């Protein structure tokens, strides 16, 4: 709790955090064109929450990203994967055959499918890492 | 000629790895593990694996270190004493010798004629161009090997479930 | 001997792997074992990524979408192999999740045994089983 008096860390962290989250989303949506994707974006997003929690206390972090959200987020990430697969099956394709998502333009369908599943990965990884951090921090007091 | 750079990085990695094994202050050992991850990210860039380097830097130096420090604050950070090191050393040397013997008939590092570069990879690279996605790693990750990545997300989900079961602080928790 | 010189990257990875394995089997503290496991894991990942490297190749991010040019580049192996990258990328994230599971086991062991040192845990187990067999 001595962290609370550490002005330099508090100011530096607060001014860095917006860029953390912006960078996470940049990595997520630019993953098709450069290095990056759901896994990296998820970990960067979680690292931002962890930094905030380390410096301002876990309760402050939980006020921003409540624990029930991340608990649901892990399951939702996996569900988005499953839903994408089921959607392609309903369109008459095989499981995770993204081309069927847009019958007229299979390439566009592929882009759509990759966007969905990468979002699922982002949800699962970001929520999972944040939740693990919360659990360890709760145990510590 | 980039071999000396890689040799230098391997040397630094070896020093940090030995320090992780040797240090008895476990906070210091955790920080050494973070340095190891960061240095290995540099090596991954030299091996053209930019996506892997990115992930390793974010995971190894970011989240994993915080988790091991959190665990250390709950378990005590001092390693009490050492035990005999001759037997482990013999085991490790024998295992390492067996593994090195196994590499002797592998294609050399960077050999473009190696089998793995000749069959599946060119198809994936051409396919990525057909899908108009420049990053081949993303195409293979999400589309060609979608089932694999789906399984990996499920493994993350299961591991988190395990941590909740082990450390959960809901009603009636904490033995 | 010089025939094997082109393999030194793999051998360096194996040496690092063995340092990690040494930490796993020779140290008493359970968190230290998990740190050693992390070292081993990163070295294995390094080994796989090293196999995907192509000399004079570049990162597998296409410079052009032109079908003809990409086909030529793929035939001439201008790009490093993306497959090990994909496999290892997911392995890193799964690795940190499973490491966290291992650390949570250590925390619980510390809570019930009062120690995270392997020999003390084994001694406590031995004590319990001796007491139980005496009670029978």
XYZ file of C-alpha atoms in Angstrom, chain A residues 4-122:
119
model
C -0.220 5.002 -2.990
C 2.247 7.723 -2.026
C 4.534 7.206 -4.981
C 3.703 10.292 -7.028
C 6.045 9.642 -9.952
C 4.648 6.159 -10.561
C 1.065 7.349 -10.224
C 1.463 10.231 -12.673
C 3.521 8.193 -15.157
C 1.069 5.290 -15.082
C -1.953 7.498 -15.511
C -0.515 9.275 -18.527
C 0.623 5.995 -20.109
C -2.592 4.038 -19.663
C -4.678 5.542 -22.521
C -1.892 4.637 -24.925
C -1.778 1.107 -23.521
C -5.408 0.479 -24.379
C -5.212 2.354 -27.683
C -2.186 0.247 -28.617
C -4.059 -2.937 -27.678
C -6.868 -2.084 -30.089
C -4.400 -1.003 -32.776
C -2.669 -4.381 -32.476
C -6.029 -6.148 -32.603
C -7.378 -4.482 -35.738
C -4.067 -4.041 -37.543
C -3.217 -7.720 -37.014
C -4.129 -8.563 -40.606
C -1.505 -6.196 -41.995
C 1.365 -6.243 -39.515
C 2.504 -8.261 -36.540
C -0.264 -8.654 -34.008
C -3.617 -10.267 -33.437
C -5.980 -11.354 -30.727
C -3.424 -13.049 -28.484
C -1.040 -10.080 -28.359
C -3.825 -7.508 -28.032
C -5.409 -9.502 -25.216
C -2.176 -9.700 -23.263
C -1.438 -5.979 -23.766
C -4.961 -5.078 -22.644
C -4.589 -7.252 -19.537
C -1.145 -5.753 -18.848
C -2.772 -2.304 -18.836
C -5.314 -3.406 -16.237
C -2.564 -5.095 -14.201
C -0.466 -1.901 -14.238
C -3.436 0.128 -13.042
C -4.168 -2.444 -10.336
C -0.555 -2.533 -9.144
C -0.286 1.227 -8.747
C -3.778 2.300 -7.664
C -4.818 -0.869 -5.848
C -6.903 -3.804 -7.024
C -10.140 -2.212 -5.838
C -9.585 0.752 -8.150
C -8.951 -1.631 -11.044
C -12.113 -3.554 -10.188
C -14.088 -0.298 -10.259
C -12.990 0.161 -13.880
C -13.211 -3.465 -15.048
C -15.532 -5.274 -12.590
C -14.719 -8.883 -11.770
C -18.086 -10.269 -13.008
C -17.342 -8.760 -16.430
C -14.097 -10.633 -16.819
C -15.640 -13.836 -15.496
C -18.272 -13.594 -18.216
C -15.649 -12.393 -20.728
C -13.598 -15.603 -20.593
C -16.633 -17.740 -21.372
C -17.909 -15.247 -23.955
C -14.599 -15.377 -25.845
C -14.884 -19.126 -26.298
C -18.593 -18.771 -27.111
C -17.813 -16.305 -29.928
C -15.603 -19.002 -31.484
C -18.345 -21.594 -31.182
C -20.978 -19.171 -32.505
C -18.829 -18.366 -35.554
C -18.469 -22.063 -36.287
C -22.196 -22.680 -35.878
C -22.992 -19.663 -38.081
C -20.904 -21.078 -40.940
C -22.682 -24.420 -40.514
C -26.091 -22.704 -40.688
C -24.968 -21.071 -43.945
C -24.383 -24.550 -45.329
C -20.619 -24.766 -44.867
C -18.454 -26.853 -42.587
C -17.511 -25.810 -39.060
C -15.370 -22.621 -39.202
C -15.566 -22.455 -43.027
C -15.558 -18.643 -43.043
C -16.048 -18.314 -46.810
C -19.718 -19.187 -46.330
C -20.314 -16.099 -44.163
C -20.617 -14.014 -47.336
C -21.727 -16.292 -50.142
C -21.299 -13.700 -52.895
C -17.725 -12.818 -51.852
C -15.982 -15.740 -50.095
C -12.849 -13.601 -49.552
C -14.942 -11.031 -47.726
C -16.498 -13.860 -45.720
C -13.015 -15.007 -44.728
C -12.165 -11.481 -43.525
C -15.372 -11.403 -41.496
C -14.715 -14.803 -39.938
C -11.133 -13.915 -39.025
C -12.374 -10.648 -37.473
C -14.899 -12.555 -35.331
C -12.581 -15.264 -34.083
C -9.761 -12.790 -33.387
C -12.253 -10.841 -31.288
C -13.104 -14.066 -29.465
C -9.414 -14.664 -28.759
C -9.059 -11.067 -27.514
